[in-house]
Amino acid sequence: MKPFTLGVKRAGYFDVTDYVKQYPLPAAEQDELDTLDVAYRALAAVLYNFVPSSGHVGGSVSSGHFVSHLIYKEMAYDFSNPLRLDADIISYAAGHKALGLYAMWALRDECARIAAPCLLPQDEKLRLRLEDLLGFRHNKVQGTPLFTKFHSKALGGHPEPSTPFVRLSTGASGVGIGSSVGLAFAACDTYGENCPRVHIVEGEGGMTAGRVSEALAMASTAQLKNVVFHLDWNEASIESNRVTSDGKNPGDYVQWTPAEMFYIHDINVIFVPNGMDFAQVHAAQELAKHLDNHQPTAIVYRTVKGWKYGLEGKASHGSGHKFCSPEFYASLAEFEQKFGVKFPAFEGDKTPENVEKHYWAFLETFRQALQAHPTLCSKIAADLTARQKALSAAGRQERPGVGDSAVLFTGQDSQNAPAAFKFAAGDSHTTRGVLGDVLAYLNKESHGAIFTASADLYGSTGAAAIAKDFPAGNFNAVTNPASRRLAAGGICEDGMAAVCSGISAFGKQVAVSSTYGAFLAFEHVAARLHAIGYQAAHEIGATPNTLVLFNGHASLPTGEDGPTHGDPQSLQLVQDNFPKGACITATPLEVDEIWPLVTKALSLRPAVFAPFVVRPSQKLADRKALGMDDASACLKGVYYLHRAKNPSAGAVFVQGAGVGKIVVDQILPRLQEEGLDLNFIYVSSRELFELLPEAEQEALVPQELRRRAMGLTDFTMPTMDTWLLSDYGRQHTLYPQKKGGYLGSASAANIYKEAGMDAAGILAALRAYVNGLA
């Protein structure tokens, strides 16, 4: 039997012990980093002690060596200006290591404050001070005396972009890897070959999520040389001390080593047997910088979770020493001895005010210790200056012809569509096709500011058109860098959406994630994290871009594929589930509504824009002949398909292109013969309506009208809540799941018939509704 062998890989495997002599760490730098690590580990212990449920001290400790070497010896960035786009990025995909990030950031700030205050950002919101640690895991209404006195930042349990140098919200497992890879895509596209590097911090537990494999596939296939994974392999999770295989023994959860996981995805692997040894860390990061095969690189550091804390492995994962216990004080002894200080004993009751007072006394002890060691602070300041000079020396410039996303947000007239998007009544088009064409037009206008990704469905969803004016094929940093189309790793909505969210978060491009509406649930978590990060980023003046979720086959018109694909629940996932203005949905009825809706939504620059379009080709209605409002009326979120002659007549709110076309083509022409005098109002975007002034909302669809209204929707009953204000109206509303159960697989016409939403079913419902009104 022939042995199994791996296929050809572009990537390489390296054991760092073969390179320590080639890339030696000077003794003075070793001493500096070792000393700083003592302070870092002590500060991490203090954060855990004084903040209830403060998370993962063990993983913060085990990642400290490689993170500190990155920010002081390796990365090219400007400490004085965290908003520079040309700088290298460190991204904590392992968001649960927030405790460590805050401790690392605060020590860096304090050393600069002591030795070189000229390096500090002028705007205090771009700093993370020792004082800000009083806000760890507190929100803005904390209100304790010192939190208020020092104007401390509210620091989340997982990092958010309101913290300087944090570009993403990465709380959900696996999303941070994908969104961080998205940052690398955007950086590579913006700066070309001389692009910023994105250093991604994660642990082996965070690698087990399926969306991680999808994101790794995207990074390696695109040959993103600027991606460097830093894998904290300590084998400990909440419940296991052997998460993965160690190469000899099986793992409790997965049967690969992290090196195997990366290498099988064609990613360079540098293995560091002792990640607590700065000499090995230094050699690994230097070697990574010199690899020239244009593949992403993963440095796998074998570490000890909770190293020298007094609790190791899973015991230090989500817990630590008891509050001000002897074990806690013992964990600080090395710092006290090395820096010649003594932490105070806790006295009195554990009131919030007293705990905060002692917490600050501990933080002041760190300040006193660092002030008494000016040489260490001066070395740190010199490192920060060197990192700034490294960024200047890199000379990164935006590549010629890079896209201009500002055109997407400010450069289009929603009221006046280009000639290509003016359609004649009776012509047949698909809304998915026209959505793709509108985004293609905007992509060309913005010189390629739109990246699009599709879950192996470019042709089916209509997303292929978005990249049609750029080189064919998928983006590859070496062979096809001008392409606007991404290889999404296959049928991989989870990873695809995460990567797209990172592209948009970078702030130079807009990413479009395209799939069936039924699979929006895969994308929803990444979209939610993007919205959280979007809000937080604006607090410090960063300007991320919109993430577009292109729902190419929405609801019942996809009925041939069955209930797994013709899903009415997708709109409910995003409608009313974000803060006001953070997500805008669109449910266009006709193709002439797509230009206005897309450009209007983008002009409002929401975190997420989610249009829902359908598969079948439909003939454009004759609006004038039917008495429908002009297509531009869709900009207000609702418009009239038909106005009743009687001002006190009932109203029918219609939502979704499938049922909407049944109403327009088969119901409106029969109103007179049926004796049905009703207002028919189409919902093109609930969010655009709700962003109108209240007086304008009332003038358009008065509350009194909504109190009597019924609905017809392709989606779920809750998506109609804002329009239907009476039990009577809700009882008469038709929606796909009203009869109970999921609908079968058939043509769209028969799906609507089974649901009781074909023309006959709708007319029957309208008659019953009108009879009851009388």
JSON list of C-alpha atoms in Angstrom, two decimals, residues 558-714:
[
{"chain": "A", "resi": 558, "resn": "THR", "atom": "CA", "xyz": [-37.34, 30.25, -4.77]},
{"chain": "A", "resi": 559, "resn": "GLY", "atom": "CA", "xyz": [-39.92, 27.57, -4.09]},
{"chain": "A", "resi": 560, "resn": "GLU", "atom": "CA", "xyz": [-38.66, 25.00, -6.60]},
{"chain": "A", "resi": 561, "resn": "ASP", "atom": "CA", "xyz": [-35.77, 24.36, -4.24]},
{"chain": "A", "resi": 562, "resn": "GLY", "atom": "CA", "xyz": [-38.11, 23.61, -1.38]},
{"chain": "A", "resi": 563, "resn": "PRO", "atom": "CA", "xyz": [-38.52, 25.12, 2.10]},
{"chain": "A", "resi": 564, "resn": "THR", "atom": "CA", "xyz": [-34.78, 24.86, 2.80]},
{"chain": "A", "resi": 565, "resn": "HIS", "atom": "CA", "xyz": [-34.21, 27.53, 0.14]},
{"chain": "A", "resi": 566, "resn": "GLY", "atom": "CA", "xyz": [-37.52, 29.36, -0.23]},
{"chain": "A", "resi": 567, "resn": "ASP", "atom": "CA", "xyz": [-37.28, 30.70, 3.31]},
{"chain": "A", "resi": 568, "resn": "PRO", "atom": "CA", "xyz": [-39.61, 33.48, 4.56]},
{"chain": "A", "resi": 569, "resn": "GLN", "atom": "CA", "xyz": [-37.66, 34.01, 7.80]},
{"chain": "A", "resi": 570, "resn": "SER", "atom": "CA", "xyz": [-34.60, 35.80, 6.42]},
{"chain": "A", "resi": 571, "resn": "LEU", "atom": "CA", "xyz": [-35.89, 39.39, 6.59]},
{"chain": "A", "resi": 572, "resn": "GLN", "atom": "CA", "xyz": [-36.82, 38.96, 10.23]},
{"chain": "A", "resi": 573, "resn": "LEU", "atom": "CA", "xyz": [-33.16, 38.22, 11.06]},
{"chain": "A", "resi": 574, "resn": "VAL", "atom": "CA", "xyz": [-32.08, 41.74, 10.16]},
{"chain": "A", "resi": 575, "resn": "GLN", "atom": "CA", "xyz": [-35.21, 43.87, 10.35]},
{"chain": "A", "resi": 576, "resn": "ASP", "atom": "CA", "xyz": [-35.65, 45.44, 13.78]},
{"chain": "A", "resi": 577, "resn": "ASN", "atom": "CA", "xyz": [-32.63, 43.53, 15.13]},
{"chain": "A", "resi": 578, "resn": "PHE", "atom": "CA", "xyz": [-30.12, 46.40, 14.87]},
{"chain": "A", "resi": 579, "resn": "PRO", "atom": "CA", "xyz": [-30.08, 49.86, 16.45]},
{"chain": "A", "resi": 580, "resn": "LYS", "atom": "CA", "xyz": [-31.94, 52.47, 14.41]},
{"chain": "A", "resi": 581, "resn": "GLY", "atom": "CA", "xyz": [-30.00, 53.34, 11.27]},
{"chain": "A", "resi": 582, "resn": "ALA", "atom": "CA", "xyz": [-27.39, 50.60, 11.71]},
{"chain": "A", "resi": 583, "resn": "CYS", "atom": "CA", "xyz": [-29.02, 48.26, 9.19]},
{"chain": "A", "resi": 584, "resn": "ILE", "atom": "CA", "xyz": [-31.18, 49.20, 6.23]},
{"chain": "A", "resi": 585, "resn": "THR", "atom": "CA", "xyz": [-33.16, 46.54, 4.41]},
{"chain": "A", "resi": 586, "resn": "ALA", "atom": "CA", "xyz": [-34.76, 46.86, 0.99]},
{"chain": "A", "resi": 587, "resn": "THR", "atom": "CA", "xyz": [-37.50, 44.74, -0.56]},
{"chain": "A", "resi": 588, "resn": "PRO", "atom": "CA", "xyz": [-37.93, 46.24, -4.04]},
{"chain": "A", "resi": 589, "resn": "LEU", "atom": "CA", "xyz": [-41.01, 45.27, -6.01]},
{"chain": "A", "resi": 590, "resn": "GLU", "atom": "CA", "xyz": [-39.92, 46.46, -9.46]},
{"chain": "A", "resi": 591, "resn": "VAL", "atom": "CA", "xyz": [-36.51, 46.82, -11.06]},
{"chain": "A", "resi": 592, "resn": "ASP", "atom": "CA", "xyz": [-36.94, 50.58, -11.40]},
{"chain": "A", "resi": 593, "resn": "GLU", "atom": "CA", "xyz": [-36.81, 50.83, -7.59]},
{"chain": "A", "resi": 594, "resn": "ILE", "atom": "CA", "xyz": [-33.37, 49.32, -7.28]},
{"chain": "A", "resi": 595, "resn": "TRP", "atom": "CA", "xyz": [-31.27, 52.32, -8.28]},
{"chain": "A", "resi": 596, "resn": "PRO", "atom": "CA", "xyz": [-33.13, 54.65, -5.88]},
{"chain": "A", "resi": 597, "resn": "LEU", "atom": "CA", "xyz": [-33.07, 52.21, -2.99]},
{"chain": "A", "resi": 598, "resn": "VAL", "atom": "CA", "xyz": [-29.42, 51.21, -3.32]},
{"chain": "A", "resi": 599, "resn": "THR", "atom": "CA", "xyz": [-28.07, 54.73, -3.71]},
{"chain": "A", "resi": 600, "resn": "LYS", "atom": "CA", "xyz": [-30.29, 56.15, -0.97]},
{"chain": "A", "resi": 601, "resn": "ALA", "atom": "CA", "xyz": [-29.34, 53.42, 1.48]},
{"chain": "A", "resi": 602, "resn": "LEU", "atom": "CA", "xyz": [-25.63, 53.88, 0.76]},
{"chain": "A", "resi": 603, "resn": "SER", "atom": "CA", "xyz": [-25.90, 57.65, 1.11]},
{"chain": "A", "resi": 604, "resn": "LEU", "atom": "CA", "xyz": [-27.02, 57.08, 4.71]},
{"chain": "A", "resi": 605, "resn": "ARG", "atom": "CA", "xyz": [-23.89, 54.97, 5.25]},
{"chain": "A", "resi": 606, "resn": "PRO", "atom": "CA", "xyz": [-25.38, 52.28, 7.50]},
{"chain": "A", "resi": 607, "resn": "ALA", "atom": "CA", "xyz": [-23.20, 49.56, 8.96]},
{"chain": "A", "resi": 608, "resn": "VAL", "atom": "CA", "xyz": [-25.22, 46.97, 7.02]},
{"chain": "A", "resi": 609, "resn": "PHE", "atom": "CA", "xyz": [-27.34, 47.19, 3.88]},
{"chain": "A", "resi": 610, "resn": "ALA", "atom": "CA", "xyz": [-29.44, 44.10, 3.13]},
{"chain": "A", "resi": 611, "resn": "PRO", "atom": "CA", "xyz": [-31.45, 44.12, -0.12]},
{"chain": "A", "resi": 612, "resn": "PHE", "atom": "CA", "xyz": [-33.80, 41.19, -0.81]},
{"chain": "A", "resi": 613, "resn": "VAL", "atom": "CA", "xyz": [-34.37, 40.35, -4.48]},
{"chain": "A", "resi": 614, "resn": "VAL", "atom": "CA", "xyz": [-36.00, 37.42, -6.26]},
{"chain": "A", "resi": 615, "resn": "ARG", "atom": "CA", "xyz": [-35.07, 34.88, -8.89]},
{"chain": "A", "resi": 616, "resn": "PRO", "atom": "CA", "xyz": [-37.91, 34.95, -11.47]},
{"chain": "A", "resi": 617, "resn": "SER", "atom": "CA", "xyz": [-37.95, 37.35, -14.38]},
{"chain": "A", "resi": 618, "resn": "GLN", "atom": "CA", "xyz": [-40.87, 39.75, -14.13]},
{"chain": "A", "resi": 619, "resn": "LYS", "atom": "CA", "xyz": [-42.51, 42.21, -16.51]},
{"chain": "A", "resi": 620, "resn": "LEU", "atom": "CA", "xyz": [-42.29, 45.81, -15.42]},
{"chain": "A", "resi": 621, "resn": "ALA", "atom": "CA", "xyz": [-45.70, 47.20, -14.52]},
{"chain": "A", "resi": 622, "resn": "ASP", "atom": "CA", "xyz": [-47.23, 50.23, -16.21]},
{"chain": "A", "resi": 623, "resn": "ARG", "atom": "CA", "xyz": [-47.30, 52.47, -13.15]},
{"chain": "A", "resi": 624, "resn": "LYS", "atom": "CA", "xyz": [-49.35, 55.24, -14.76]},
{"chain": "A", "resi": 625, "resn": "ALA", "atom": "CA", "xyz": [-52.00, 52.91, -16.10]},
{"chain": "A", "resi": 626, "resn": "LEU", "atom": "CA", "xyz": [-52.41, 51.23, -12.72]},
{"chain": "A", "resi": 627, "resn": "GLY", "atom": "CA", "xyz": [-52.33, 54.46, -10.73]},
{"chain": "A", "resi": 628, "resn": "MET", "atom": "CA", "xyz": [-49.18, 53.47, -8.88]},
{"chain": "A", "resi": 629, "resn": "ASP", "atom": "CA", "xyz": [-46.80, 56.04, -7.42]},
{"chain": "A", "resi": 630, "resn": "ASP", "atom": "CA", "xyz": [-43.64, 56.78, -9.38]},
{"chain": "A", "resi": 631, "resn": "ALA", "atom": "CA", "xyz": [-40.68, 54.49, -8.68]},
{"chain": "A", "resi": 632, "resn": "SER", "atom": "CA", "xyz": [-38.82, 57.30, -6.90]},
{"chain": "A", "resi": 633, "resn": "ALA", "atom": "CA", "xyz": [-41.50, 57.21, -4.20]},
{"chain": "A", "resi": 634, "resn": "CYS", "atom": "CA", "xyz": [-39.86, 54.03, -2.90]},
{"chain": "A", "resi": 635, "resn": "LEU", "atom": "CA", "xyz": [-37.21, 56.26, -1.33]},
{"chain": "A", "resi": 636, "resn": "LYS", "atom": "CA", "xyz": [-39.58, 56.99, 1.53]},
{"chain": "A", "resi": 637, "resn": "GLY", "atom": "CA", "xyz": [-39.81, 53.30, 2.36]},
{"chain": "A", "resi": 638, "resn": "VAL", "atom": "CA", "xyz": [-43.47, 52.92, 1.38]},
{"chain": "A", "resi": 639, "resn": "TYR", "atom": "CA", "xyz": [-45.51, 54.02, -1.62]},
{"chain": "A", "resi": 640, "resn": "TYR", "atom": "CA", "xyz": [-49.02, 53.56, -2.91]},
{"chain": "A", "resi": 641, "resn": "LEU", "atom": "CA", "xyz": [-49.86, 50.88, -5.41]},
{"chain": "A", "resi": 642, "resn": "HIS", "atom": "CA", "xyz": [-53.47, 52.10, -5.32]},
{"chain": "A", "resi": 643, "resn": "ARG", "atom": "CA", "xyz": [-55.32, 54.86, -3.48]},
{"chain": "A", "resi": 644, "resn": "ALA", "atom": "CA", "xyz": [-58.87, 54.27, -2.35]},
{"chain": "A", "resi": 645, "resn": "LYS", "atom": "CA", "xyz": [-61.59, 56.72, -3.32]},
{"chain": "A", "resi": 646, "resn": "ASN", "atom": "CA", "xyz": [-63.07, 56.61, 0.17]},
{"chain": "A", "resi": 647, "resn": "PRO", "atom": "CA", "xyz": [-60.73, 58.33, 2.67]},
{"chain": "A", "resi": 648, "resn": "SER", "atom": "CA", "xyz": [-61.91, 56.00, 5.44]},
{"chain": "A", "resi": 649, "resn": "ALA", "atom": "CA", "xyz": [-61.34, 52.82, 3.45]},
{"chain": "A", "resi": 650, "resn": "GLY", "atom": "CA", "xyz": [-59.15, 50.06, 4.75]},
{"chain": "A", "resi": 651, "resn": "ALA", "atom": "CA", "xyz": [-55.51, 49.53, 3.81]},
{"chain": "A", "resi": 652, "resn": "VAL", "atom": "CA", "xyz": [-53.38, 46.60, 2.72]},
{"chain": "A", "resi": 653, "resn": "PHE", "atom": "CA", "xyz": [-49.62, 46.71, 3.28]},
{"chain": "A", "resi": 654, "resn": "VAL", "atom": "CA", "xyz": [-47.76, 44.56, 0.75]},
{"chain": "A", "resi": 655, "resn": "GLN", "atom": "CA", "xyz": [-44.16, 43.38, 1.32]},
{"chain": "A", "resi": 656, "resn": "GLY", "atom": "CA", "xyz": [-42.07, 41.26, -1.02]},
{"chain": "A", "resi": 657, "resn": "ALA", "atom": "CA", "xyz": [-41.68, 41.11, -4.79]},
{"chain": "A", "resi": 658, "resn": "GLY", "atom": "CA", "xyz": [-43.40, 37.74, -5.13]},
{"chain": "A", "resi": 659, "resn": "VAL", "atom": "CA", "xyz": [-46.74, 38.57, -3.52]},
{"chain": "A", "resi": 660, "resn": "GLY", "atom": "CA", "xyz": [-46.34, 42.14, -4.72]},
{"chain": "A", "resi": 661, "resn": "LYS", "atom": "CA", "xyz": [-46.41, 41.04, -8.38]},
{"chain": "A", "resi": 662, "resn": "ILE", "atom": "CA", "xyz": [-49.52, 38.95, -7.74]},
{"chain": "A", "resi": 663, "resn": "VAL", "atom": "CA", "xyz": [-51.19, 42.07, -6.35]},
{"chain": "A", "resi": 664, "resn": "VAL", "atom": "CA", "xyz": [-50.05, 44.32, -9.20]},
{"chain": "A", "resi": 665, "resn": "ASP", "atom": "CA", "xyz": [-50.71, 41.89, -12.05]},
{"chain": "A", "resi": 666, "resn": "GLN", "atom": "CA", "xyz": [-53.82, 40.08, -10.81]},
{"chain": "A", "resi": 667, "resn": "ILE", "atom": "CA", "xyz": [-55.49, 41.93, -7.93]},
{"chain": "A", "resi": 668, "resn": "LEU", "atom": "CA", "xyz": [-55.34, 45.63, -8.81]},
{"chain": "A", "resi": 669, "resn": "PRO", "atom": "CA", "xyz": [-57.00, 45.10, -12.24]},
{"chain": "A", "resi": 670, "resn": "ARG", "atom": "CA", "xyz": [-59.94, 43.35, -10.50]},
{"chain": "A", "resi": 671, "resn": "LEU", "atom": "CA", "xyz": [-60.61, 45.77, -7.67]},
{"chain": "A", "resi": 672, "resn": "GLN", "atom": "CA", "xyz": [-63.46, 47.55, -9.38]},
{"chain": "A", "resi": 673, "resn": "GLU", "atom": "CA", "xyz": [-65.30, 44.40, -10.43]},
{"chain": "A", "resi": 674, "resn": "GLU", "atom": "CA", "xyz": [-64.83, 42.97, -6.95]},
{"chain": "A", "resi": 675, "resn": "GLY", "atom": "CA", "xyz": [-66.08, 46.19, -5.37]},
{"chain": "A", "resi": 676, "resn": "LEU", "atom": "CA", "xyz": [-62.97, 46.50, -3.21]},
{"chain": "A", "resi": 677, "resn": "ASP", "atom": "CA", "xyz": [-62.13, 50.12, -2.43]},
{"chain": "A", "resi": 678, "resn": "LEU", "atom": "CA", "xyz": [-58.83, 49.75, -0.58]},
{"chain": "A", "resi": 679, "resn": "ASN", "atom": "CA", "xyz": [-55.49, 51.48, -0.22]},
{"chain": "A", "resi": 680, "resn": "PHE", "atom": "CA", "xyz": [-52.64, 49.22, -1.30]},
{"chain": "A", "resi": 681, "resn": "ILE", "atom": "CA", "xyz": [-49.28, 50.34, 0.11]},
{"chain": "A", "resi": 682, "resn": "TYR", "atom": "CA", "xyz": [-46.03, 48.66, -0.85]},
{"chain": "A", "resi": 683, "resn": "VAL", "atom": "CA", "xyz": [-43.18, 48.40, 1.69]},
{"chain": "A", "resi": 684, "resn": "SER", "atom": "CA", "xyz": [-39.87, 49.02, -0.08]},
{"chain": "A", "resi": 685, "resn": "SER", "atom": "CA", "xyz": [-37.80, 49.63, 3.06]},
{"chain": "A", "resi": 686, "resn": "ARG", "atom": "CA", "xyz": [-39.11, 49.76, 6.60]},
{"chain": "A", "resi": 687, "resn": "GLU", "atom": "CA", "xyz": [-35.92, 51.47, 7.79]},
{"chain": "A", "resi": 688, "resn": "LEU", "atom": "CA", "xyz": [-36.06, 54.26, 5.21]},
{"chain": "A", "resi": 689, "resn": "PHE", "atom": "CA", "xyz": [-39.62, 54.97, 6.35]},
{"chain": "A", "resi": 690, "resn": "GLU", "atom": "CA", "xyz": [-38.64, 54.98, 10.03]},
{"chain": "A", "resi": 691, "resn": "LEU", "atom": "CA", "xyz": [-35.79, 57.41, 9.34]},
{"chain": "A", "resi": 692, "resn": "LEU", "atom": "CA", "xyz": [-38.29, 59.99, 8.06]},
{"chain": "A", "resi": 693, "resn": "PRO", "atom": "CA", "xyz": [-39.45, 62.73, 10.45]},
{"chain": "A", "resi": 694, "resn": "GLU", "atom": "CA", "xyz": [-42.49, 61.60, 12.42]},
{"chain": "A", "resi": 695, "resn": "ALA", "atom": "CA", "xyz": [-44.69, 64.25, 10.80]},
{"chain": "A", "resi": 696, "resn": "GLU", "atom": "CA", "xyz": [-43.78, 62.97, 7.34]},
{"chain": "A", "resi": 697, "resn": "GLN", "atom": "CA", "xyz": [-44.44, 59.38, 8.41]},
{"chain": "A", "resi": 698, "resn": "GLU", "atom": "CA", "xyz": [-47.88, 60.39, 9.64]},
{"chain": "A", "resi": 699, "resn": "ALA", "atom": "CA", "xyz": [-48.68, 62.27, 6.46]},
{"chain": "A", "resi": 700, "resn": "LEU", "atom": "CA", "xyz": [-47.68, 59.31, 4.33]},
{"chain": "A", "resi": 701, "resn": "VAL", "atom": "CA", "xyz": [-49.39, 56.51, 6.28]},
{"chain": "A", "resi": 702, "resn": "PRO", "atom": "CA", "xyz": [-51.47, 57.91, 9.15]},
{"chain": "A", "resi": 703, "resn": "GLN", "atom": "CA", "xyz": [-51.73, 55.99, 12.40]},
{"chain": "A", "resi": 704, "resn": "GLU", "atom": "CA", "xyz": [-55.47, 55.75, 11.89]},
{"chain": "A", "resi": 705, "resn": "LEU", "atom": "CA", "xyz": [-54.91, 53.96, 8.59]},
{"chain": "A", "resi": 706, "resn": "ARG", "atom": "CA", "xyz": [-52.48, 51.53, 10.23]},
{"chain": "A", "resi": 707, "resn": "ARG", "atom": "CA", "xyz": [-55.00, 50.77, 12.98]},
{"chain": "A", "resi": 708, "resn": "ARG", "atom": "CA", "xyz": [-57.31, 49.30, 10.35]},
{"chain": "A", "resi": 709, "resn": "ALA", "atom": "CA", "xyz": [-54.71, 47.76, 8.03]},
{"chain": "A", "resi": 710, "resn": "MET", "atom": "CA", "xyz": [-54.05, 44.15, 7.05]},
{"chain": "A", "resi": 711, "resn": "GLY", "atom": "CA", "xyz": [-50.96, 42.80, 5.33]},
{"chain": "A", "resi": 712, "resn": "LEU", "atom": "CA", "xyz": [-49.67, 40.55, 2.57]},
{"chain": "A", "resi": 713, "resn": "THR", "atom": "CA", "xyz": [-46.03, 39.52, 3.00]},
{"chain": "A", "resi": 714, "resn": "ASP", "atom": "CA", "xyz": [-43.51, 37.10, 1.52]}
]
